[in-house]
Amino acid sequence: IVKKIEELFAKIDEVKKFRAEAIKDTESLLPSALHKIFSEGKVNGWAEKKIEEVCEHPQYGYTESANSKLVGPKFLRITDIQNGEVNWGYVPYCLCDDVAKYELKNGDLVFARTGATVGKSYLIKNIPVQSVFASYLIRLRAVKDVLPDFLYYFFQSPD
């Protein structure tokens, strides 16, 4: 029985190793593919624009303490963005006296502006409830004729 268990554990270790390698390969695939797309676009005459030409003025988030009680809108923080996702059920709330100024909308891009995850970004999609963003995030909102998804993918590329 011990021998069989050891054989099974050896197989599990091998599978874990292959899984880790596959995850690493997958993580490098998107930036590589995006770099190829944007490099080809440059060669094919895609226009280069400055952020100020394709987005509203960048905005810092709201400064407040998070609250587990439903006291106001959801309060998106850097730590709520994990592995490119937000589990809105775990996002806390906050008291906010100017929701309109800080309210997130579908298509908004938020970036970490400080700490170990500077540059980490997230594209707001299918926002389930009224939400604002915290002060360690910066929001970009694309102008009318710019696709937020395109802008987000650009920021995921090494370009």
CSV table of N, CA and C in Angstrom, one decimal:
chain,number,residue,atom,x,y,z
A,1,ILE,N,0.8,-1.2,0.0
A,1,ILE,CA,0.0,0.0,0.0
A,1,ILE,C,0.9,1.3,0.0
A,2,VAL,N,1.9,1.3,0.8
A,2,VAL,CA,2.8,2.4,0.9
A,2,VAL,C,3.5,2.6,-0.5
A,3,LYS,N,3.9,1.6,-1.1
A,3,LYS,CA,4.6,1.7,-2.4
A,3,LYS,C,3.6,2.3,-3.4
A,4,LYS,N,2.4,1.9,-3.4
A,4,LYS,CA,1.4,2.4,-4.3
A,4,LYS,C,1.1,3.9,-4.1
A,5,ILE,N,1.0,4.3,-2.8
A,5,ILE,CA,0.8,5.7,-2.4
A,5,ILE,C,2.0,6.5,-2.9
A,6,GLU,N,3.2,6.0,-2.7
A,6,GLU,CA,4.4,6.8,-3.2
A,6,GLU,C,4.4,6.9,-4.7
A,7,GLU,N,4.0,5.9,-5.4
A,7,GLU,CA,3.9,6.0,-6.9
A,7,GLU,C,2.9,7.1,-7.3
A,8,LEU,N,1.7,7.1,-6.6
A,8,LEU,CA,0.7,8.1,-6.9
A,8,LEU,C,1.2,9.5,-6.6
A,9,PHE,N,1.9,9.6,-5.4
A,9,PHE,CA,2.4,11.0,-5.1
A,9,PHE,C,3.4,11.4,-6.1
A,10,ALA,N,4.2,10.5,-6.6
A,10,ALA,CA,5.2,10.8,-7.7
A,10,ALA,C,4.5,11.3,-8.9
A,11,LYS,N,3.4,10.7,-9.3
A,11,LYS,CA,2.6,11.1,-10.5
A,11,LYS,C,2.0,12.5,-10.2
A,12,ILE,N,1.5,12.7,-9.0
A,12,ILE,CA,0.9,14.0,-8.7
A,12,ILE,C,2.0,15.1,-8.8
A,13,ASP,N,3.2,14.8,-8.3
A,13,ASP,CA,4.3,15.8,-8.4
A,13,ASP,C,4.6,16.1,-9.8
A,14,GLU,N,4.6,15.1,-10.7
A,14,GLU,CA,4.9,15.3,-12.1
A,14,GLU,C,3.8,16.1,-12.7
A,15,VAL,N,2.6,15.8,-12.4
A,15,VAL,CA,1.5,16.6,-13.0
A,15,VAL,C,1.5,18.0,-12.6
A,16,LYS,N,1.9,18.3,-11.3
A,16,LYS,CA,2.0,19.7,-10.8
A,16,LYS,C,3.1,20.4,-11.5
A,17,LYS,N,4.2,19.7,-11.8
A,17,LYS,CA,5.3,20.3,-12.6
A,17,LYS,C,4.8,20.7,-14.0
A,18,PHE,N,4.1,19.8,-14.7
A,18,PHE,CA,3.6,20.1,-16.0
A,18,PHE,C,2.6,21.2,-16.0
A,19,ARG,N,1.8,21.3,-15.0
A,19,ARG,CA,0.8,22.3,-14.9
A,19,ARG,C,1.4,23.7,-14.7
A,20,ALA,N,2.4,23.7,-13.8
A,20,ALA,CA,3.2,25.0,-13.6
A,20,ALA,C,3.8,25.5,-14.9
A,21,GLU,N,4.4,24.5,-15.6
A,21,GLU,CA,5.0,24.9,-16.9
A,21,GLU,C,4.0,25.4,-17.9
A,22,ALA,N,2.8,24.8,-17.9
A,22,ALA,CA,1.8,25.2,-18.9
A,22,ALA,C,1.3,26.6,-18.5
A,23,ILE,N,1.1,26.9,-17.2
A,23,ILE,CA,0.7,28.2,-16.8
A,23,ILE,C,1.7,29.2,-17.1
A,24,LYS,N,3.0,28.9,-17.0
A,24,LYS,CA,4.0,29.9,-17.3
A,24,LYS,C,4.0,30.2,-18.8
A,25,ASP,N,3.9,29.1,-19.6
A,25,ASP,CA,3.8,29.3,-21.1
A,25,ASP,C,2.6,30.1,-21.5
A,26,THR,N,1.5,29.9,-20.8
A,26,THR,CA,0.2,30.6,-21.2
A,26,THR,C,0.3,32.1,-20.8
A,27,GLU,N,1.0,32.4,-19.7
A,27,GLU,CA,1.1,33.8,-19.2
A,27,GLU,C,2.0,34.6,-20.2
A,28,SER,N,2.9,33.9,-20.9
A,28,SER,CA,3.8,34.7,-21.8
A,28,SER,C,3.1,34.7,-23.2
A,29,LEU,N,2.1,33.9,-23.5
A,29,LEU,CA,1.5,33.9,-24.8
A,29,LEU,C,0.8,35.2,-25.1
A,30,LEU,N,0.0,35.7,-24.2
A,30,LEU,CA,-0.8,36.9,-24.5
A,30,LEU,C,0.1,38.1,-24.8
A,31,PRO,N,1.1,38.4,-23.9
A,31,PRO,CA,1.9,39.6,-24.2
A,31,PRO,C,2.7,39.4,-25.6
A,32,SER,N,3.1,38.2,-25.8
A,32,SER,CA,3.8,37.9,-27.1
A,32,SER,C,2.9,38.2,-28.3
A,33,ALA,N,1.7,37.6,-28.2
A,33,ALA,CA,0.8,37.8,-29.3
A,33,ALA,C,0.4,39.3,-29.5
A,34,LEU,N,0.2,40.0,-28.4
A,34,LEU,CA,-0.2,41.4,-28.5
A,34,LEU,C,1.0,42.2,-29.1
A,35,HIS,N,2.2,41.9,-28.7
A,35,HIS,CA,3.4,42.6,-29.2
A,35,HIS,C,3.4,42.4,-30.7
A,36,LYS,N,3.2,41.2,-31.2
A,36,LYS,CA,3.2,40.9,-32.6
A,36,LYS,C,2.1,41.8,-33.3
A,37,ILE,N,0.9,41.8,-32.8
A,37,ILE,CA,-0.2,42.5,-33.4
A,37,ILE,C,0.1,44.0,-33.5
A,38,PHE,N,0.6,44.6,-32.4
A,38,PHE,CA,0.9,46.1,-32.4
A,38,PHE,C,2.1,46.4,-33.2
A,39,SER,N,3.1,45.5,-33.3
A,39,SER,CA,4.2,45.8,-34.1
A,39,SER,C,3.8,45.7,-35.6
A,40,GLU,N,3.0,44.8,-36.0
A,40,GLU,CA,2.5,44.7,-37.3
A,40,GLU,C,1.6,45.9,-37.7
A,41,GLY,N,0.8,46.4,-36.7
A,41,GLY,CA,0.0,47.6,-36.9
A,41,GLY,C,0.9,48.8,-37.2
A,42,LYS,N,2.0,48.9,-36.5
A,42,LYS,CA,2.9,50.0,-36.7
A,42,LYS,C,3.4,50.0,-38.1
A,43,VAL,N,3.8,48.8,-38.6
A,43,VAL,CA,4.4,48.6,-39.9
A,43,VAL,C,3.3,48.9,-41.0
A,44,ASN,N,2.0,48.6,-40.6
A,44,ASN,CA,0.9,48.8,-41.6
A,44,ASN,C,0.3,50.2,-41.5
A,45,GLY,N,1.0,51.1,-40.7
A,45,GLY,CA,0.5,52.5,-40.7
A,45,GLY,C,-0.5,52.8,-39.7
A,46,TRP,N,-0.7,52.0,-38.7
A,46,TRP,CA,-1.6,52.4,-37.6
A,46,TRP,C,-1.1,53.7,-37.0
A,47,ALA,N,-2.0,54.6,-36.7
A,47,ALA,CA,-1.7,55.9,-36.1
A,47,ALA,C,-1.3,55.7,-34.7
A,48,GLU,N,-0.3,56.4,-34.2
A,48,GLU,CA,0.1,56.4,-32.8
A,48,GLU,C,-0.5,57.7,-32.2
A,49,LYS,N,-1.1,57.5,-31.0
A,49,LYS,CA,-1.8,58.6,-30.3
A,49,LYS,C,-1.3,58.6,-28.9
A,50,LYS,N,-1.4,59.8,-28.3
A,50,LYS,CA,-1.0,60.0,-26.9
A,50,LYS,C,-2.3,59.6,-26.1
A,51,ILE,N,-2.1,59.2,-24.8
A,51,ILE,CA,-3.2,58.9,-24.0
A,51,ILE,C,-4.2,60.0,-23.9
A,52,GLU,N,-3.7,61.3,-23.8
A,52,GLU,CA,-4.6,62.4,-23.7
A,52,GLU,C,-5.5,62.6,-25.0
A,53,GLU,N,-5.1,62.0,-26.1
A,53,GLU,CA,-5.9,62.1,-27.3
A,53,GLU,C,-7.0,61.0,-27.4
A,54,VAL,N,-6.8,59.9,-26.6
A,54,VAL,CA,-7.8,58.8,-26.7
A,54,VAL,C,-8.6,58.6,-25.4
A,55,CYS,N,-8.2,59.3,-24.3
A,55,CYS,CA,-8.9,59.2,-23.0
A,55,CYS,C,-9.2,60.5,-22.4
A,56,GLU,N,-10.2,60.5,-21.5
A,56,GLU,CA,-10.4,61.6,-20.7
A,56,GLU,C,-9.3,61.8,-19.7
A,57,HIS,N,-9.2,62.9,-19.0
A,57,HIS,CA,-8.1,63.2,-18.1
A,57,HIS,C,-8.0,62.0,-17.0
A,58,PRO,N,-6.8,61.5,-16.8
A,58,PRO,CA,-6.7,60.4,-15.8
A,58,PRO,C,-7.1,60.9,-14.4
A,59,GLN,N,-7.7,60.0,-13.6
A,59,GLN,CA,-8.2,60.4,-12.3
A,59,GLN,C,-7.8,59.5,-11.2
A,60,TYR,N,-7.4,60.0,-10.1
A,60,TYR,CA,-7.1,59.3,-8.9
A,60,TYR,C,-8.4,58.9,-8.2
A,61,GLY,N,-8.4,57.8,-7.5
A,61,GLY,CA,-9.6,57.3,-6.9
A,61,GLY,C,-9.9,58.0,-5.6
A,62,TYR,N,-10.9,57.6,-4.9
A,62,TYR,CA,-11.5,58.2,-3.7
A,62,TYR,C,-10.7,57.7,-2.5
A,63,THR,N,-10.4,58.6,-1.5
A,63,THR,CA,-9.7,58.2,-0.3
A,63,THR,C,-10.8,58.0,0.8
A,64,GLU,N,-10.8,56.8,1.3
A,64,GLU,CA,-11.8,56.4,2.4
A,64,GLU,C,-11.4,55.1,2.9
A,65,SER,N,-11.9,54.7,4.0
A,65,SER,CA,-11.7,53.4,4.6
A,65,SER,C,-12.8,52.5,4.1
A,66,ALA,N,-12.4,51.2,3.8
A,66,ALA,CA,-13.3,50.2,3.4
A,66,ALA,C,-14.2,49.8,4.6
A,67,ASN,N,-15.4,49.3,4.3
A,67,ASN,CA,-16.3,48.9,5.3
A,67,ASN,C,-17.0,47.6,4.8
A,68,SER,N,-17.1,46.7,5.7
A,68,SER,CA,-17.8,45.4,5.3
A,68,SER,C,-19.3,45.6,5.3
A,69,LYS,N,-19.8,46.6,5.9
A,69,LYS,CA,-21.3,46.9,5.9
A,69,LYS,C,-21.7,47.7,4.7
A,70,LEU,N,-22.9,47.4,4.3
A,70,LEU,CA,-23.5,48.1,3.1
A,70,LEU,C,-23.8,49.6,3.5
A,71,VAL,N,-22.8,50.4,3.5
A,71,VAL,CA,-22.9,51.8,3.9
A,71,VAL,C,-23.0,52.8,2.7
A,72,GLY,N,-22.7,52.3,1.5
A,72,GLY,CA,-22.6,53.1,0.3
A,72,GLY,C,-22.3,52.2,-0.9
A,73,PRO,N,-21.6,52.7,-1.9
A,73,PRO,CA,-21.2,51.9,-3.0
A,73,PRO,C,-20.1,50.9,-2.7
A,74,LYS,N,-19.9,50.0,-3.6
A,74,LYS,CA,-18.8,49.1,-3.5
A,74,LYS,C,-17.5,49.9,-3.7
A,75,PHE,N,-16.4,49.5,-3.1
A,75,PHE,CA,-15.2,50.2,-3.1
A,75,PHE,C,-14.0,49.4,-3.6
A,76,LEU,N,-13.8,49.5,-4.9
A,76,LEU,CA,-12.8,48.7,-5.6
A,76,LEU,C,-11.4,49.1,-5.2
A,77,ARG,N,-10.6,48.2,-4.7
A,77,ARG,CA,-9.2,48.5,-4.3
A,77,ARG,C,-8.3,47.6,-5.1
A,78,ILE,N,-7.0,47.9,-5.1
A,78,ILE,CA,-6.0,47.1,-5.8
A,78,ILE,C,-6.1,45.7,-5.4
A,79,THR,N,-6.2,45.4,-4.1
A,79,THR,CA,-6.2,44.0,-3.6
A,79,THR,C,-7.4,43.2,-4.1
A,80,ASP,N,-8.4,43.9,-4.6
A,80,ASP,CA,-9.6,43.2,-5.1
A,80,ASP,C,-9.4,42.7,-6.5
A,81,ILE,N,-8.4,43.1,-7.1
A,81,ILE,CA,-8.1,42.7,-8.5
A,81,ILE,C,-7.0,41.5,-8.4
A,82,GLN,N,-7.5,40.3,-8.6
A,82,GLN,CA,-6.6,39.2,-8.5
A,82,GLN,C,-6.7,38.3,-9.8
A,83,ASN,N,-5.5,38.0,-10.4
A,83,ASN,CA,-5.5,37.2,-11.5
A,83,ASN,C,-6.4,37.7,-12.7
A,84,GLY,N,-6.4,39.0,-12.8
A,84,GLY,CA,-7.2,39.6,-13.9
A,84,GLY,C,-8.7,39.6,-13.7
A,85,GLU,N,-9.1,39.3,-12.4
A,85,GLU,CA,-10.6,39.2,-12.1
A,85,GLU,C,-10.9,40.0,-10.9
A,86,VAL,N,-12.1,40.3,-10.7
A,86,VAL,CA,-12.7,40.9,-9.5
A,86,VAL,C,-13.8,40.1,-9.0
A,87,ASN,N,-13.8,39.6,-7.8
A,87,ASN,CA,-14.9,38.9,-7.2
A,87,ASN,C,-15.7,39.9,-6.5
A,88,TRP,N,-16.7,40.5,-7.2
A,88,TRP,CA,-17.5,41.6,-6.6
A,88,TRP,C,-18.2,41.3,-5.3
A,89,GLY,N,-18.4,40.0,-5.1
A,89,GLY,CA,-19.1,39.6,-3.8
A,89,GLY,C,-18.2,39.9,-2.6
A,90,TYR,N,-16.9,40.0,-2.8
A,90,TYR,CA,-15.9,40.2,-1.7
A,90,TYR,C,-15.5,41.7,-1.6
A,91,VAL,N,-15.8,42.5,-2.6
A,91,VAL,CA,-15.4,43.9,-2.6
A,91,VAL,C,-16.2,44.6,-1.5
A,92,PRO,N,-15.5,45.3,-0.6
A,92,PRO,CA,-16.2,46.0,0.5
A,92,PRO,C,-16.9,47.3,0.0
A,93,TYR,N,-17.5,48.0,0.9
A,93,TYR,CA,-18.3,49.2,0.7
A,93,TYR,C,-17.5,50.4,1.2
A,94,CYS,N,-18.0,51.6,1.0
A,94,CYS,CA,-17.5,52.8,1.6
A,94,CYS,C,-18.5,53.9,1.6
A,95,LEU,N,-18.3,54.8,2.5
A,95,LEU,CA,-19.1,56.1,2.5
A,95,LEU,C,-18.4,57.0,1.5
A,96,CYS,N,-19.2,57.5,0.6
A,96,CYS,CA,-18.6,58.4,-0.5
A,96,CYS,C,-19.6,59.5,-0.7
A,97,ASP,N,-19.0,60.7,-0.5
A,97,ASP,CA,-19.9,61.9,-0.6
A,97,ASP,C,-19.9,62.5,-2.0
A,98,ASP,N,-19.2,61.9,-3.0
A,98,ASP,CA,-19.3,62.3,-4.4
A,98,ASP,C,-19.2,61.1,-5.3
A,99,VAL,N,-20.2,60.3,-5.2
A,99,VAL,CA,-20.3,59.0,-6.0
A,99,VAL,C,-20.1,59.3,-7.5
A,100,ALA,N,-20.8,60.3,-8.0
A,100,ALA,CA,-20.8,60.6,-9.4
A,100,ALA,C,-19.4,60.9,-10.0
A,101,LYS,N,-18.5,61.5,-9.2
A,101,LYS,CA,-17.2,61.8,-9.6
A,101,LYS,C,-16.3,60.5,-9.7
A,102,TYR,N,-16.5,59.5,-8.8
A,102,TYR,CA,-15.7,58.3,-8.7
A,102,TYR,C,-16.4,57.1,-9.2
A,103,GLU,N,-17.6,57.2,-9.6
A,103,GLU,CA,-18.3,56.0,-10.0
A,103,GLU,C,-17.7,55.3,-11.2
A,104,LEU,N,-17.5,54.0,-11.1
A,104,LEU,CA,-17.0,53.2,-12.2
A,104,LEU,C,-18.1,52.8,-13.2
A,105,LYS,N,-17.7,52.8,-14.5
A,105,LYS,CA,-18.6,52.4,-15.6
A,105,LYS,C,-18.0,51.4,-16.4
A,106,ASN,N,-18.8,50.6,-17.1
A,106,ASN,CA,-18.3,49.6,-18.0
A,106,ASN,C,-17.4,50.3,-19.0
A,107,GLY,N,-16.2,49.7,-19.2
A,107,GLY,CA,-15.2,50.3,-20.2
A,107,GLY,C,-14.1,51.1,-19.5
A,108,ASP,N,-14.3,51.4,-18.2
A,108,ASP,CA,-13.2,52.1,-17.5
A,108,ASP,C,-12.0,51.2,-17.3
A,109,LEU,N,-10.8,51.8,-17.4
A,109,LEU,CA,-9.6,51.0,-17.1
A,109,LEU,C,-9.1,51.6,-15.8
A,110,VAL,N,-8.7,50.7,-14.8
A,110,VAL,CA,-8.1,51.1,-13.6
A,110,VAL,C,-6.7,50.5,-13.5
A,111,PHE,N,-5.8,51.3,-13.0
A,111,PHE,CA,-4.4,51.0,-12.9
A,111,PHE,C,-3.9,51.2,-11.4
A,112,ALA,N,-3.1,50.2,-10.9
A,112,ALA,CA,-2.5,50.4,-9.6
A,112,ALA,C,-1.4,51.5,-9.8
A,113,ARG,N,-1.4,52.5,-8.9
A,113,ARG,CA,-0.4,53.6,-9.1
A,113,ARG,C,0.7,53.5,-8.0
A,114,THR,N,0.7,52.6,-7.1
A,114,THR,CA,1.7,52.5,-6.1
A,114,THR,C,1.8,51.1,-5.6
A,115,GLY,N,2.9,50.9,-4.8
A,115,GLY,CA,3.1,49.5,-4.2
A,115,GLY,C,3.7,48.5,-5.2
A,116,ALA,N,3.7,47.3,-4.7
A,116,ALA,CA,4.4,46.2,-5.5
A,116,ALA,C,3.7,45.9,-6.8
A,117,THR,N,2.5,46.4,-7.0
A,117,THR,CA,1.8,46.0,-8.2
A,117,THR,C,1.6,47.2,-9.1
A,118,VAL,N,2.4,48.2,-9.1
A,118,VAL,CA,2.3,49.4,-10.0
A,118,VAL,C,2.1,48.9,-11.4
A,119,GLY,N,1.1,49.5,-12.1
A,119,GLY,CA,0.9,49.2,-13.5
A,119,GLY,C,-0.2,48.1,-13.7
A,120,LYS,N,-0.4,47.3,-12.6
A,120,LYS,CA,-1.5,46.3,-12.7
A,120,LYS,C,-2.7,47.0,-13.2
A,121,SER,N,-3.4,46.4,-14.1
A,121,SER,CA,-4.6,47.0,-14.7
A,121,SER,C,-5.8,46.1,-14.7
A,122,TYR,N,-7.0,46.7,-14.9
A,122,TYR,CA,-8.2,45.9,-15.0
A,122,TYR,C,-9.2,46.7,-15.8
A,123,LEU,N,-9.9,46.0,-16.7
A,123,LEU,CA,-10.9,46.6,-17.5
A,123,LEU,C,-12.2,46.3,-16.9
A,124,ILE,N,-13.0,47.3,-16.5
A,124,ILE,CA,-14.3,47.2,-15.9
A,124,ILE,C,-15.3,46.7,-16.9
A,125,LYS,N,-15.9,45.5,-16.6
A,125,LYS,CA,-16.9,45.0,-17.5
A,125,LYS,C,-18.0,44.3,-16.6
A,126,ASN,N,-19.2,44.5,-17.0
A,126,ASN,CA,-20.3,43.8,-16.3
A,126,ASN,C,-20.3,44.1,-14.8
A,127,ILE,N,-20.1,45.4,-14.5
A,127,ILE,CA,-20.1,45.8,-13.1
A,127,ILE,C,-21.5,45.6,-12.5
A,128,PRO,N,-21.6,44.8,-11.5
A,128,PRO,CA,-22.9,44.4,-11.0
A,128,PRO,C,-23.7,45.4,-10.2
A,129,VAL,N,-23.0,46.3,-9.5
A,129,VAL,CA,-23.7,47.3,-8.6
A,129,VAL,C,-22.9,48.6,-8.7
A,130,GLN,N,-23.5,49.6,-8.1
A,130,GLN,CA,-22.8,50.9,-8.1
A,130,GLN,C,-21.5,50.8,-7.3
A,131,SER,N,-20.4,51.2,-8.0
A,131,SER,CA,-19.1,51.1,-7.4
A,131,SER,C,-18.2,52.3,-7.6
A,132,VAL,N,-17.3,52.6,-6.7
A,132,VAL,CA,-16.3,53.6,-6.9
A,132,VAL,C,-14.9,53.0,-6.7
A,133,PHE,N,-13.9,53.7,-7.0
A,133,PHE,CA,-12.5,53.1,-7.0
A,133,PHE,C,-11.7,53.9,-6.0
A,134,ALA,N,-10.8,53.1,-5.3
A,134,ALA,CA,-10.0,53.6,-4.2
A,134,ALA,C,-8.8,54.5,-4.7
A,135,SER,N,-8.2,55.2,-3.8
A,135,SER,CA,-7.2,56.2,-4.2
A,135,SER,C,-5.9,55.7,-4.7
A,136,TYR,N,-5.6,54.4,-4.5
A,136,TYR,CA,-4.4,53.9,-5.0
A,136,TYR,C,-4.5,53.4,-6.4
A,137,LEU,N,-5.7,53.6,-7.0
A,137,LEU,CA,-6.0,53.3,-8.4
A,137,LEU,C,-6.1,54.6,-9.2
A,138,ILE,N,-5.8,54.5,-10.5
A,138,ILE,CA,-6.0,55.6,-11.4
A,138,ILE,C,-7.0,55.1,-12.5
A,139,ARG,N,-7.9,55.9,-12.8
A,139,ARG,CA,-8.9,55.5,-13.8
A,139,ARG,C,-8.6,56.2,-15.1
A,140,LEU,N,-8.7,55.5,-16.2
A,140,LEU,CA,-8.7,56.0,-17.6
A,140,LEU,C,-10.1,55.7,-18.2
A,141,ARG,N,-10.7,56.6,-18.9
A,141,ARG,CA,-11.9,56.4,-19.5
A,141,ARG,C,-11.7,56.8,-21.0
A,142,ALA,N,-11.9,55.9,-21.9
A,142,ALA,CA,-11.7,56.1,-23.3
A,142,ALA,C,-12.7,57.1,-23.9
A,143,VAL,N,-12.3,57.9,-24.8
A,143,VAL,CA,-13.2,58.8,-25.5
A,143,VAL,C,-14.1,58.0,-26.4
A,144,LYS,N,-15.2,58.6,-26.9
A,144,LYS,CA,-16.3,58.0,-27.6
A,144,LYS,C,-15.8,57.0,-28.7
A,145,ASP,N,-14.9,57.4,-29.5
A,145,ASP,CA,-14.6,56.5,-30.7
A,145,ASP,C,-13.5,55.5,-30.4
A,146,VAL,N,-13.1,55.3,-29.2
A,146,VAL,CA,-12.0,54.4,-28.9
A,146,VAL,C,-12.6,53.2,-28.1
A,147,LEU,N,-12.2,52.0,-28.6
A,147,LEU,CA,-12.7,50.8,-27.9
A,147,LEU,C,-11.9,50.5,-26.7
A,148,PRO,N,-12.6,50.5,-25.5
A,148,PRO,CA,-11.9,50.2,-24.3
A,148,PRO,C,-11.1,48.9,-24.3
A,149,ASP,N,-11.6,47.9,-24.9
A,149,ASP,CA,-10.9,46.6,-25.0
A,149,ASP,C,-9.6,46.7,-25.7
A,150,PHE,N,-9.6,47.5,-26.8
A,150,PHE,CA,-8.4,47.7,-27.6
A,150,PHE,C,-7.3,48.4,-26.7
A,151,LEU,N,-7.8,49.4,-26.0
A,151,LEU,CA,-6.9,50.2,-25.1
A,151,LEU,C,-6.3,49.3,-24.0
A,152,TYR,N,-7.2,48.5,-23.5
A,152,TYR,CA,-6.8,47.5,-22.4
A,152,TYR,C,-5.7,46.6,-23.0
A,153,TYR,N,-6.0,46.0,-24.1
A,153,TYR,CA,-5.0,45.1,-24.7
A,153,TYR,C,-3.7,45.7,-25.0
A,154,PHE,N,-3.7,47.0,-25.4
A,154,PHE,CA,-2.5,47.7,-25.6
A,154,PHE,C,-1.7,47.8,-24.3
A,155,PHE,N,-2.3,48.1,-23.2
A,155,PHE,CA,-1.6,48.1,-21.9
A,155,PHE,C,-1.2,46.8,-21.4
A,156,GLN,N,-1.7,45.7,-22.0
A,156,GLN,CA,-1.2,44.4,-21.6
A,156,GLN,C,0.0,43.9,-22.5
A,157,SER,N,0.3,44.7,-23.5
A,157,SER,CA,1.4,44.4,-24.4
A,157,SER,C,2.7,45.0,-23.9
A,158,PRO,N,3.9,44.5,-24.3
A,158,PRO,CA,5.1,45.1,-23.9
A,158,PRO,C,5.3,46.5,-24.6
A,159,ASP,N,4.5,46.8,-25.6
A,159,ASP,CA,4.6,48.0,-26.3
A,159,ASP,C,4.2,49.2,-25.5
